[in-house]
Amino acid sequence: MKIIATDYIQELAHLLVTTRVADRAGVRLSLDQGAQRAAEMLLAVRAEGRKAMVIGNGGSASIADHLHNDLTKAVGLRTLVFTQTALFTAMSNDHGYESAYQRQLAPWAEPGDLLIAISSSGASRNILSAAVAAEKAGCQVLTLSGFAPDNALCVKGDLNFHVPSSSYGPVELAHQVLAHLFTDAAAAALAEHQPISQQANDGENHGVAFETGAGDGRGGLRRRRASA
């Protein structure tokens, strides 16, 4: 089957704007409300001196790594990922892949922390067990999933984003866009409450600067990275 580039990109845009957002009780939120709440969760964790932990498998693991990078650099949020090769493979080998994240999370998870769990299918057992363990430890949980609208992960979070597609590529791309959205929204909120001099300092510290959309007809803030 031939793939038309414009059709593919338009479908991705449609998936993003139709992403379903709900809280733990199943109450539906608009995408705008959900994104704002996600940014508020990140900022609250930062303000309380807590940390975020991000997990995923395969392509979702690369999204987790990227989000770890951006939350640390652009938001100044203490963030962990658990994909260090030696420890991850040791946990998988000795205790089983299904508990690899749960066992790594156990020594770190504290009340008030945030777990961001990413799974295209929403059915990965190691992600599900970690989400349950995080909740029991008093952590907040934010989930990104796709595929079946009733997948197991999309009811495990305090805030849940479900991309309505059963194809890995579009779901992973949508999750990456959402991750950037959360980070940029949190970073923009921080910038609005800081003097210009402090914004400049933060830009140097995190490889990020903020500028208005001059000359392009667009308002708001844009985030510049010092490294890709």
mmCIF file of C-alpha atoms in Angstrom, residues 28-176:
data_model
loop_
_atom_site.group_PDB
_atom_site.id
_atom_site.type_symbol
_atom_site.label_atom_id
_atom_site.label_comp_id
_atom_site.label_asym_id
_atom_site.label_seq_id
_atom_site.Cartn_x
_atom_site.Cartn_y
_atom_site.Cartn_z
ATOM 1 C CA ARG A 28 -13.113 13.209 30.585
ATOM 2 C CA LEU A 29 -11.079 16.361 30.031
ATOM 3 C CA SER A 30 -10.441 18.349 26.887
ATOM 4 C CA LEU A 31 -6.969 18.093 25.391
ATOM 5 C CA ASP A 32 -6.281 21.679 26.468
ATOM 6 C CA GLN A 33 -7.379 20.923 30.027
ATOM 7 C CA GLY A 34 -5.330 17.740 30.099
ATOM 8 C CA ALA A 35 -2.175 19.417 28.810
ATOM 9 C CA GLN A 36 -2.556 22.218 31.341
ATOM 10 C CA ARG A 37 -3.019 19.721 34.161
ATOM 11 C CA ALA A 38 0.029 17.751 33.012
ATOM 12 C CA ALA A 39 2.164 20.912 33.096
ATOM 13 C CA GLU A 40 0.767 21.768 36.524
ATOM 14 C CA MET A 41 1.687 18.301 37.786
ATOM 15 C CA LEU A 42 5.271 18.763 36.589
ATOM 16 C CA LEU A 43 5.526 22.205 38.184
ATOM 17 C CA ALA A 44 4.043 20.993 41.472
ATOM 18 C CA VAL A 45 6.548 18.146 41.657
ATOM 19 C CA ARG A 46 9.359 20.613 40.974
ATOM 20 C CA ALA A 47 8.116 23.117 43.551
ATOM 21 C CA GLU A 48 7.875 20.434 46.231
ATOM 22 C CA GLY A 49 11.406 19.189 45.552
ATOM 23 C CA ARG A 50 10.097 15.817 44.383
ATOM 24 C CA LYS A 51 11.115 13.928 41.253
ATOM 25 C CA ALA A 52 9.703 12.463 38.065
ATOM 26 C CA MET A 53 10.390 8.932 36.849
ATOM 27 C CA VAL A 54 9.767 8.016 33.203
ATOM 28 C CA ILE A 55 9.420 4.478 31.808
ATOM 29 C CA GLY A 56 8.733 2.836 28.451
ATOM 30 C CA ASN A 57 9.772 -0.108 26.255
ATOM 31 C CA GLY A 58 11.338 -0.007 22.792
ATOM 32 C CA GLY A 59 10.322 3.168 20.973
ATOM 33 C CA SER A 60 8.588 4.332 24.133
ATOM 34 C CA ALA A 61 11.887 3.964 25.992
ATOM 35 C CA SER A 62 13.479 6.421 23.571
ATOM 36 C CA ILE A 63 10.595 8.836 24.213
ATOM 37 C CA ALA A 64 11.185 8.371 27.943
ATOM 38 C CA ASP A 65 14.891 9.160 27.495
ATOM 39 C CA HIS A 66 14.078 12.288 25.479
ATOM 40 C CA LEU A 67 11.528 13.438 28.050
ATOM 41 C CA HIS A 68 14.096 12.864 30.803
ATOM 42 C CA ASN A 69 16.472 15.137 28.910
ATOM 43 C CA ASP A 70 13.927 17.926 28.425
ATOM 44 C CA LEU A 71 12.443 17.858 31.922
ATOM 45 C CA THR A 72 15.921 18.081 33.420
ATOM 46 C CA LYS A 73 17.234 20.797 31.079
ATOM 47 C CA ALA A 74 14.194 22.921 30.345
ATOM 48 C CA VAL A 75 12.139 22.558 33.520
ATOM 49 C CA GLY A 76 14.880 21.948 36.076
ATOM 50 C CA LEU A 77 12.961 18.947 37.377
ATOM 51 C CA ARG A 78 14.846 16.055 38.974
ATOM 52 C CA THR A 79 14.075 13.192 36.618
ATOM 53 C CA LEU A 80 15.025 9.509 36.437
ATOM 54 C CA VAL A 81 14.848 6.837 33.761
ATOM 55 C CA PHE A 82 15.534 3.170 34.458
ATOM 56 C CA THR A 83 17.080 1.999 31.196
ATOM 57 C CA GLN A 84 20.703 1.751 32.384
ATOM 58 C CA THR A 85 21.743 -1.385 30.517
ATOM 59 C CA ALA A 86 23.563 -3.381 33.203
ATOM 60 C CA LEU A 87 20.945 -2.888 35.923
ATOM 61 C CA PHE A 88 17.937 -3.282 33.622
ATOM 62 C CA THR A 89 19.231 -6.528 32.141
ATOM 63 C CA ALA A 90 20.247 -7.833 35.569
ATOM 64 C CA MET A 91 16.757 -7.202 36.931
ATOM 65 C CA SER A 92 15.195 -8.803 33.853
ATOM 66 C CA ASN A 93 17.487 -11.812 33.964
ATOM 67 C CA ASP A 94 17.237 -12.459 37.702
ATOM 68 C CA HIS A 95 13.626 -11.518 38.427
ATOM 69 C CA GLY A 96 11.842 -11.464 35.068
ATOM 70 C CA TYR A 97 11.188 -8.718 32.539
ATOM 71 C CA GLU A 98 7.714 -8.089 33.927
ATOM 72 C CA SER A 99 9.109 -6.770 37.209
ATOM 73 C CA ALA A 100 12.228 -5.008 35.870
ATOM 74 C CA TYR A 101 10.798 -1.494 36.211
ATOM 75 C CA GLN A 102 8.869 -2.195 39.389
ATOM 76 C CA ARG A 103 12.022 -3.407 41.163
ATOM 77 C CA GLN A 104 14.082 -0.438 39.998
ATOM 78 C CA LEU A 105 11.357 1.982 40.990
ATOM 79 C CA ALA A 106 10.966 0.555 44.523
ATOM 80 C CA PRO A 107 14.079 2.158 46.116
ATOM 81 C CA TRP A 108 13.332 5.555 44.557
ATOM 82 C CA ALA A 109 9.565 6.071 44.652
ATOM 83 C CA GLU A 110 8.420 8.409 47.404
ATOM 84 C CA PRO A 111 5.076 10.090 48.175
ATOM 85 C CA GLY A 112 4.576 13.110 45.950
ATOM 86 C CA ASP A 113 6.810 11.845 43.142
ATOM 87 C CA LEU A 114 5.467 11.469 39.612
ATOM 88 C CA LEU A 115 5.664 8.386 37.391
ATOM 89 C CA ILE A 116 5.185 8.976 33.658
ATOM 90 C CA ALA A 117 4.362 5.622 32.064
ATOM 91 C CA ILE A 118 4.502 5.351 28.263
ATOM 92 C CA SER A 119 3.195 2.339 26.338
ATOM 93 C CA SER A 120 1.786 2.298 22.797
ATOM 94 C CA SER A 121 -0.363 -0.762 23.495
ATOM 95 C CA GLY A 122 -1.106 0.074 27.118
ATOM 96 C CA ALA A 123 -0.687 -3.627 27.803
ATOM 97 C CA SER A 124 3.015 -4.032 28.677
ATOM 98 C CA ARG A 125 3.110 -5.916 31.952
ATOM 99 C CA ASN A 126 6.306 -4.319 33.229
ATOM 100 C CA ILE A 127 4.784 -0.851 32.705
ATOM 101 C CA LEU A 128 1.517 -1.854 34.370
ATOM 102 C CA SER A 129 3.219 -3.371 37.421
ATOM 103 C CA ALA A 130 5.342 -0.234 37.833
ATOM 104 C CA ALA A 131 2.255 2.005 37.639
ATOM 105 C CA VAL A 132 0.545 -0.024 40.362
ATOM 106 C CA ALA A 133 3.679 0.031 42.531
ATOM 107 C CA ALA A 134 4.036 3.798 42.091
ATOM 108 C CA GLU A 135 0.453 4.413 43.185
ATOM 109 C CA LYS A 136 0.958 2.235 46.264
ATOM 110 C CA ALA A 137 4.083 4.253 47.098
ATOM 111 C CA GLY A 138 2.042 7.461 47.080
ATOM 112 C CA CYS A 139 3.238 8.711 43.700
ATOM 113 C CA GLN A 140 1.123 10.453 41.113
ATOM 114 C CA VAL A 141 0.900 8.636 37.779
ATOM 115 C CA LEU A 142 0.569 10.100 34.283
ATOM 116 C CA THR A 143 0.056 7.662 31.389
ATOM 117 C CA LEU A 144 0.451 7.843 27.611
ATOM 118 C CA SER A 145 -1.042 4.955 25.649
ATOM 119 C CA GLY A 146 -2.771 4.006 22.405
ATOM 120 C CA PHE A 147 -4.330 0.996 20.669
ATOM 121 C CA ALA A 148 -7.478 -0.292 22.456
ATOM 122 C CA PRO A 149 -9.453 2.509 24.136
ATOM 123 C CA ASP A 150 -9.999 0.250 27.138
ATOM 124 C CA ASN A 151 -6.370 -0.851 27.499
ATOM 125 C CA ALA A 152 -5.174 -1.584 31.032
ATOM 126 C CA LEU A 153 -2.821 1.392 31.324
ATOM 127 C CA CYS A 154 -5.257 4.155 30.404
ATOM 128 C CA VAL A 155 -7.113 3.726 33.707
ATOM 129 C CA LYS A 156 -4.003 3.441 35.891
ATOM 130 C CA GLY A 157 -3.064 7.122 36.026
ATOM 131 C CA ASP A 158 -4.230 10.217 37.832
ATOM 132 C CA LEU A 159 -4.101 11.680 34.326
ATOM 133 C CA ASN A 160 -4.330 9.512 31.207
ATOM 134 C CA PHE A 161 -3.769 10.344 27.520
ATOM 135 C CA HIS A 162 -4.977 7.825 24.930
ATOM 136 C CA VAL A 163 -4.111 8.210 21.224
ATOM 137 C CA PRO A 164 -6.837 6.548 19.107
ATOM 138 C CA SER A 165 -4.684 4.469 16.760
ATOM 139 C CA SER A 166 -3.522 0.855 16.585
ATOM 140 C CA SER A 167 -0.348 1.632 14.595
ATOM 141 C CA TYR A 168 2.937 2.026 16.461
ATOM 142 C CA GLY A 169 4.359 4.829 14.318
ATOM 143 C CA PRO A 170 1.511 7.317 14.707
ATOM 144 C CA VAL A 171 1.041 6.500 18.401
ATOM 145 C CA GLU A 172 4.735 6.968 19.187
ATOM 146 C CA LEU A 173 4.879 10.197 17.184
ATOM 147 C CA ALA A 174 1.817 11.511 19.015
ATOM 148 C CA HIS A 175 3.333 10.573 22.375
ATOM 149 C CA GLN A 176 6.518 12.448 21.469
#
